[in-house]
Amino acid sequence: AFGLCATLASAAVGPYLVQDLNPGINGGSSSYPDNVARLGGRLLFTADDGSRRGRWSLDLATHETQMLDGTSWTSATDSVISGPFAYWITRDSDERLRVVRSDGTAAGTITLAGLPSHQPSFLALDDLARLGDGGAIFSGFDEEAGLEPWVTDGTPAGTRLLADLRPGPDSSRPSDFTRLGEETCFRAAADFDTLFCAGSISGDLRQVASLYY
């Protein structure tokens, strides 16, 4: 079975099982940990405990595990680490997407309330990246602006539309978020396919170049 393992610094000890999150040896009893990222003194990862798949946290000092966010069926991105927080996008059993923020504890894990309630089917799970001030940028959707770049500082009140690059309900469909130096850059269809970069959640968005093919 596939489970959560660790390796000590001593080669004599080697890898060892930290915890059997989905006990048993029969088929279907593996937890299949994936999407591992470090946040301070914790490891975040996705795993299946037999009843649901979700995001878990492992305390590296005590080896205590706790589920941070989970549903009966979940598809989720890798964790994006930005300052004291981890962010990820998850798709729930009802196909709805959520941007989640966590400090590595169950109590400090929330769905950002500023995220619009209706998500189009073409919104990608991987359209999320960090910003340099502990925030994150992602593709968000509302009926008035369509699919456009959104930013968050990790709080519900600080989750908002960054810019309506294609004014009105038509979408610019930002994608390919990539960290470059002190900025996060992405492509979006404003009047035409364009490269934009943002340095922080304060709104310092700049148009870099038009993309022609």
mmCIF file of C-alpha atoms in Angstrom:
data_model
loop_
_atom_site.group_PDB
_atom_site.id
_atom_site.type_symbol
_atom_site.label_atom_id
_atom_site.label_comp_id
_atom_site.label_asym_id
_atom_site.label_seq_id
_atom_site.Cartn_x
_atom_site.Cartn_y
_atom_site.Cartn_z
ATOM 1 C CA ALA A 1 0.000 0.000 0.000
ATOM 2 C CA PHE A 2 1.077 3.565 -0.627
ATOM 3 C CA GLY A 3 1.331 5.614 2.570
ATOM 4 C CA LEU A 4 3.018 8.556 4.211
ATOM 5 C CA CYS A 5 6.711 7.854 4.763
ATOM 6 C CA ALA A 6 9.752 9.847 5.849
ATOM 7 C CA THR A 7 13.522 9.427 5.704
ATOM 8 C CA LEU A 8 15.827 10.263 8.612
ATOM 9 C CA ALA A 9 19.209 11.875 8.036
ATOM 10 C CA SER A 10 20.940 8.683 9.063
ATOM 11 C CA ALA A 11 21.252 6.298 6.147
ATOM 12 C CA ALA A 12 21.207 3.428 8.655
ATOM 13 C CA VAL A 13 17.631 4.234 9.611
ATOM 14 C CA GLY A 14 16.269 4.796 6.109
ATOM 15 C CA PRO A 15 12.625 5.498 5.271
ATOM 16 C CA TYR A 16 9.914 4.640 7.787
ATOM 17 C CA LEU A 17 6.125 4.857 7.951
ATOM 18 C CA VAL A 18 4.939 8.029 9.654
ATOM 19 C CA GLN A 19 1.257 7.167 9.778
ATOM 20 C CA ASP A 20 -1.163 4.812 8.046
ATOM 21 C CA LEU A 21 -3.870 7.281 7.045
ATOM 22 C CA ASN A 22 -5.954 4.600 5.325
ATOM 23 C CA PRO A 23 -5.393 1.414 7.383
ATOM 24 C CA GLY A 24 -5.395 -2.001 5.760
ATOM 25 C CA ILE A 25 -3.556 -4.023 3.146
ATOM 26 C CA ASN A 26 -6.350 -4.854 0.709
ATOM 27 C CA GLY A 27 -6.823 -3.075 -2.608
ATOM 28 C CA GLY A 28 -8.016 0.477 -2.240
ATOM 29 C CA SER A 29 -6.486 0.885 1.219
ATOM 30 C CA SER A 30 -3.623 3.167 0.200
ATOM 31 C CA SER A 31 -3.697 6.866 1.049
ATOM 32 C CA TYR A 32 -1.720 7.875 -2.082
ATOM 33 C CA PRO A 33 -0.052 11.026 -0.658
ATOM 34 C CA ASP A 34 0.733 13.659 -3.281
ATOM 35 C CA ASN A 35 1.231 17.423 -3.803
ATOM 36 C CA VAL A 36 3.800 17.714 -0.987
ATOM 37 C CA ALA A 37 5.011 21.178 0.074
ATOM 38 C CA ARG A 38 6.750 22.557 3.159
ATOM 39 C CA LEU A 39 5.227 25.398 5.178
ATOM 40 C CA GLY A 40 7.463 26.268 8.123
ATOM 41 C CA GLY A 41 7.629 23.249 10.419
ATOM 42 C CA ARG A 42 4.902 21.360 8.584
ATOM 43 C CA LEU A 43 4.480 19.357 5.411
ATOM 44 C CA LEU A 44 1.258 19.816 3.466
ATOM 45 C CA PHE A 45 0.057 17.069 1.162
ATOM 46 C CA THR A 46 -3.067 15.487 -0.312
ATOM 47 C CA ALA A 47 -4.117 11.998 0.778
ATOM 48 C CA ASP A 48 -7.115 9.662 1.042
ATOM 49 C CA ASP A 49 -8.187 8.359 4.458
ATOM 50 C CA GLY A 50 -10.712 5.907 3.009
ATOM 51 C CA SER A 51 -13.730 8.203 3.270
ATOM 52 C CA ARG A 52 -12.512 11.291 1.430
ATOM 53 C CA ARG A 53 -9.477 12.822 -0.179
ATOM 54 C CA GLY A 54 -8.213 16.145 1.047
ATOM 55 C CA ARG A 55 -5.320 18.347 2.116
ATOM 56 C CA TRP A 56 -3.400 17.205 5.196
ATOM 57 C CA SER A 57 -0.741 18.698 7.438
ATOM 58 C CA LEU A 58 2.132 16.827 9.085
ATOM 59 C CA ASP A 59 3.947 18.401 12.041
ATOM 60 C CA LEU A 60 7.611 17.582 11.394
ATOM 61 C CA ALA A 61 8.482 17.669 15.098
ATOM 62 C CA THR A 62 5.652 15.556 16.521
ATOM 63 C CA HIS A 63 4.537 13.639 13.388
ATOM 64 C CA GLU A 64 0.950 14.608 14.228
ATOM 65 C CA THR A 65 -1.298 14.729 11.172
ATOM 66 C CA GLN A 66 -4.563 16.549 10.665
ATOM 67 C CA MET A 67 -6.875 17.051 7.703
ATOM 68 C CA LEU A 68 -7.080 20.691 6.687
ATOM 69 C CA ASP A 69 -9.629 20.621 3.886
ATOM 70 C CA GLY A 70 -11.496 17.707 2.378
ATOM 71 C CA THR A 71 -14.674 16.610 0.634
ATOM 72 C CA SER A 72 -16.075 13.293 -0.520
ATOM 73 C CA TRP A 73 -14.233 13.806 -3.814
ATOM 74 C CA THR A 74 -11.495 16.359 -4.339
ATOM 75 C CA SER A 75 -9.162 17.336 -7.129
ATOM 76 C CA ALA A 76 -6.575 19.859 -6.046
ATOM 77 C CA THR A 77 -3.456 21.679 -7.110
ATOM 78 C CA ASP A 78 -0.063 21.737 -5.450
ATOM 79 C CA SER A 79 0.198 24.156 -2.546
ATOM 80 C CA VAL A 80 1.527 27.597 -3.472
ATOM 81 C CA ILE A 81 3.616 28.881 -0.547
ATOM 82 C CA SER A 82 3.588 32.650 -0.062
ATOM 83 C CA GLY A 83 4.843 34.157 3.203
ATOM 84 C CA PRO A 84 3.106 32.487 6.170
ATOM 85 C CA PHE A 85 0.381 30.918 4.054
ATOM 86 C CA ALA A 86 -0.230 28.118 1.603
ATOM 87 C CA TYR A 87 -2.839 28.530 -1.117
ATOM 88 C CA TRP A 88 -4.434 25.952 -3.368
ATOM 89 C CA ILE A 89 -7.413 25.512 -5.671
ATOM 90 C CA THR A 90 -9.671 22.536 -5.107
ATOM 91 C CA ARG A 91 -12.588 21.140 -7.092
ATOM 92 C CA ASP A 92 -15.359 19.724 -4.938
ATOM 93 C CA SER A 93 -17.793 16.918 -5.720
ATOM 94 C CA ASP A 94 -20.273 19.455 -7.118
ATOM 95 C CA GLU A 95 -17.573 20.617 -9.604
ATOM 96 C CA ARG A 96 -17.268 23.983 -7.884
ATOM 97 C CA LEU A 97 -13.769 25.434 -7.539
ATOM 98 C CA ARG A 98 -12.509 27.051 -4.345
ATOM 99 C CA VAL A 99 -9.339 28.958 -3.509
ATOM 100 C CA VAL A 100 -8.216 27.880 -0.039
ATOM 101 C CA ARG A 101 -5.703 29.522 2.299
ATOM 102 C CA SER A 102 -3.993 27.785 5.204
ATOM 103 C CA ASP A 103 -1.392 28.449 7.875
ATOM 104 C CA GLY A 104 -0.883 24.692 8.198
ATOM 105 C CA THR A 105 -3.494 24.137 10.910
ATOM 106 C CA ALA A 106 -7.140 23.113 10.615
ATOM 107 C CA ALA A 107 -8.237 26.228 12.488
ATOM 108 C CA GLY A 108 -6.210 28.428 10.148
ATOM 109 C CA THR A 109 -7.557 26.916 6.915
ATOM 110 C CA ILE A 110 -10.366 28.807 5.184
ATOM 111 C CA THR A 111 -12.083 29.115 1.842
ATOM 112 C CA LEU A 112 -11.611 32.725 0.806
ATOM 113 C CA ALA A 113 -15.075 34.211 0.992
ATOM 114 C CA GLY A 114 -14.409 36.842 -1.650
ATOM 115 C CA LEU A 115 -14.227 34.173 -4.359
ATOM 116 C CA PRO A 116 -17.268 34.340 -6.681
ATOM 117 C CA SER A 117 -19.908 31.681 -6.215
ATOM 118 C CA HIS A 118 -20.148 30.627 -9.882
ATOM 119 C CA GLN A 119 -17.100 29.296 -11.711
ATOM 120 C CA PRO A 120 -17.019 28.552 -15.439
ATOM 121 C CA SER A 121 -15.996 25.081 -16.554
ATOM 122 C CA PHE A 122 -12.932 26.435 -18.369
ATOM 123 C CA LEU A 123 -11.358 27.825 -15.172
ATOM 124 C CA ALA A 124 -8.183 25.786 -14.737
ATOM 125 C CA LEU A 125 -7.052 24.278 -11.454
ATOM 126 C CA ASP A 126 -3.474 25.475 -11.952
ATOM 127 C CA ASP A 127 -4.246 29.169 -12.550
ATOM 128 C CA LEU A 128 -2.732 30.247 -9.223
ATOM 129 C CA ALA A 129 0.650 31.699 -8.210
ATOM 130 C CA ARG A 130 2.232 33.558 -5.321
ATOM 131 C CA LEU A 131 2.848 37.268 -5.024
ATOM 132 C CA GLY A 132 5.834 38.712 -3.193
ATOM 133 C CA ASP A 133 3.957 40.143 -0.209
ATOM 134 C CA GLY A 134 2.449 36.933 1.118
ATOM 135 C CA GLY A 135 -0.509 37.050 -1.223
ATOM 136 C CA ALA A 136 -1.542 35.130 -4.310
ATOM 137 C CA ILE A 137 -2.927 35.806 -7.779
ATOM 138 C CA PHE A 138 -5.391 33.551 -9.588
ATOM 139 C CA SER A 139 -8.092 33.382 -12.260
ATOM 140 C CA GLY A 140 -11.413 34.355 -10.701
ATOM 141 C CA PHE A 141 -14.873 34.803 -12.164
ATOM 142 C CA ASP A 142 -17.940 36.910 -11.627
ATOM 143 C CA GLU A 143 -20.908 37.674 -13.866
ATOM 144 C CA GLU A 144 -20.001 41.341 -14.374
ATOM 145 C CA ALA A 145 -16.321 40.984 -15.317
ATOM 146 C CA GLY A 146 -16.078 37.388 -16.541
ATOM 147 C CA LEU A 147 -12.856 35.433 -16.015
ATOM 148 C CA GLU A 148 -10.159 37.914 -14.930
ATOM 149 C CA PRO A 149 -7.098 38.144 -12.627
ATOM 150 C CA TRP A 150 -7.911 38.218 -8.934
ATOM 151 C CA VAL A 151 -5.624 38.739 -5.952
ATOM 152 C CA THR A 152 -5.808 37.870 -2.267
ATOM 153 C CA ASP A 153 -3.846 38.834 0.827
ATOM 154 C CA GLY A 154 -5.020 35.671 2.565
ATOM 155 C CA THR A 155 -8.155 37.201 4.069
ATOM 156 C CA PRO A 156 -11.740 37.096 2.794
ATOM 157 C CA ALA A 157 -11.928 40.903 2.768
ATOM 158 C CA GLY A 158 -8.680 41.126 0.821
ATOM 159 C CA THR A 159 -9.764 38.780 -1.981
ATOM 160 C CA ARG A 160 -10.788 40.857 -4.980
ATOM 161 C CA LEU A 161 -10.695 41.509 -8.699
ATOM 162 C CA LEU A 162 -7.300 42.947 -9.680
ATOM 163 C CA ALA A 163 -8.297 44.318 -13.079
ATOM 164 C CA ASP A 164 -11.002 43.858 -15.679
ATOM 165 C CA LEU A 165 -8.597 43.505 -18.597
ATOM 166 C CA ARG A 166 -11.416 42.964 -21.067
ATOM 167 C CA PRO A 167 -14.087 45.351 -19.759
ATOM 168 C CA GLY A 168 -17.559 43.968 -19.283
ATOM 169 C CA PRO A 169 -18.661 40.334 -19.053
ATOM 170 C CA ASP A 170 -16.253 39.152 -21.764
ATOM 171 C CA SER A 171 -13.285 37.294 -20.249
ATOM 172 C CA SER A 172 -9.563 37.912 -20.727
ATOM 173 C CA ARG A 173 -8.948 34.345 -19.426
ATOM 174 C CA PRO A 174 -5.616 34.897 -17.627
ATOM 175 C CA SER A 175 -3.397 31.801 -17.607
ATOM 176 C CA ASP A 176 0.186 30.516 -17.425
ATOM 177 C CA PHE A 177 0.974 32.296 -14.141
ATOM 178 C CA THR A 178 4.761 32.242 -13.709
ATOM 179 C CA ARG A 179 7.019 33.739 -11.064
ATOM 180 C CA LEU A 180 9.774 35.878 -12.662
ATOM 181 C CA GLY A 181 12.108 37.646 -10.227
ATOM 182 C CA GLU A 182 10.023 39.890 -7.990
ATOM 183 C CA GLU A 183 6.915 39.658 -10.162
ATOM 184 C CA THR A 184 4.335 37.126 -11.255
ATOM 185 C CA CYS A 185 3.577 37.248 -14.967
ATOM 186 C CA PHE A 186 0.700 35.791 -16.946
ATOM 187 C CA ARG A 187 -0.918 35.943 -20.350
ATOM 188 C CA ALA A 188 -4.409 37.311 -20.937
ATOM 189 C CA ALA A 189 -6.537 38.233 -23.936
ATOM 190 C CA ALA A 190 -7.193 41.936 -23.469
ATOM 191 C CA ASP A 191 -7.697 43.529 -26.902
ATOM 192 C CA PHE A 192 -5.233 40.844 -28.035
ATOM 193 C CA ASP A 193 -3.016 38.246 -26.398
ATOM 194 C CA THR A 194 -0.860 40.179 -23.923
ATOM 195 C CA LEU A 195 1.776 39.509 -21.259
ATOM 196 C CA PHE A 196 1.092 41.187 -17.897
ATOM 197 C CA CYS A 197 3.151 41.237 -14.682
ATOM 198 C CA ALA A 198 2.181 42.056 -11.091
ATOM 199 C CA GLY A 199 4.480 42.574 -8.117
ATOM 200 C CA SER A 200 2.027 42.704 -5.241
ATOM 201 C CA ILE A 201 -1.658 42.718 -4.363
ATOM 202 C CA SER A 202 -1.679 46.544 -4.276
ATOM 203 C CA GLY A 203 -2.578 46.723 -7.956
ATOM 204 C CA ASP A 204 0.790 47.450 -9.588
ATOM 205 C CA LEU A 205 -0.173 45.561 -12.730
ATOM 206 C CA ARG A 206 1.788 46.407 -15.843
ATOM 207 C CA GLN A 207 1.442 45.447 -19.474
ATOM 208 C CA VAL A 208 4.748 44.031 -20.684
ATOM 209 C CA ALA A 209 4.311 42.947 -24.285
ATOM 210 C CA SER A 210 1.854 41.947 -26.959
ATOM 211 C CA LEU A 211 2.150 38.304 -27.945
ATOM 212 C CA TYR A 212 1.995 37.500 -31.644
ATOM 213 C CA TYR A 213 2.160 34.122 -33.314
#
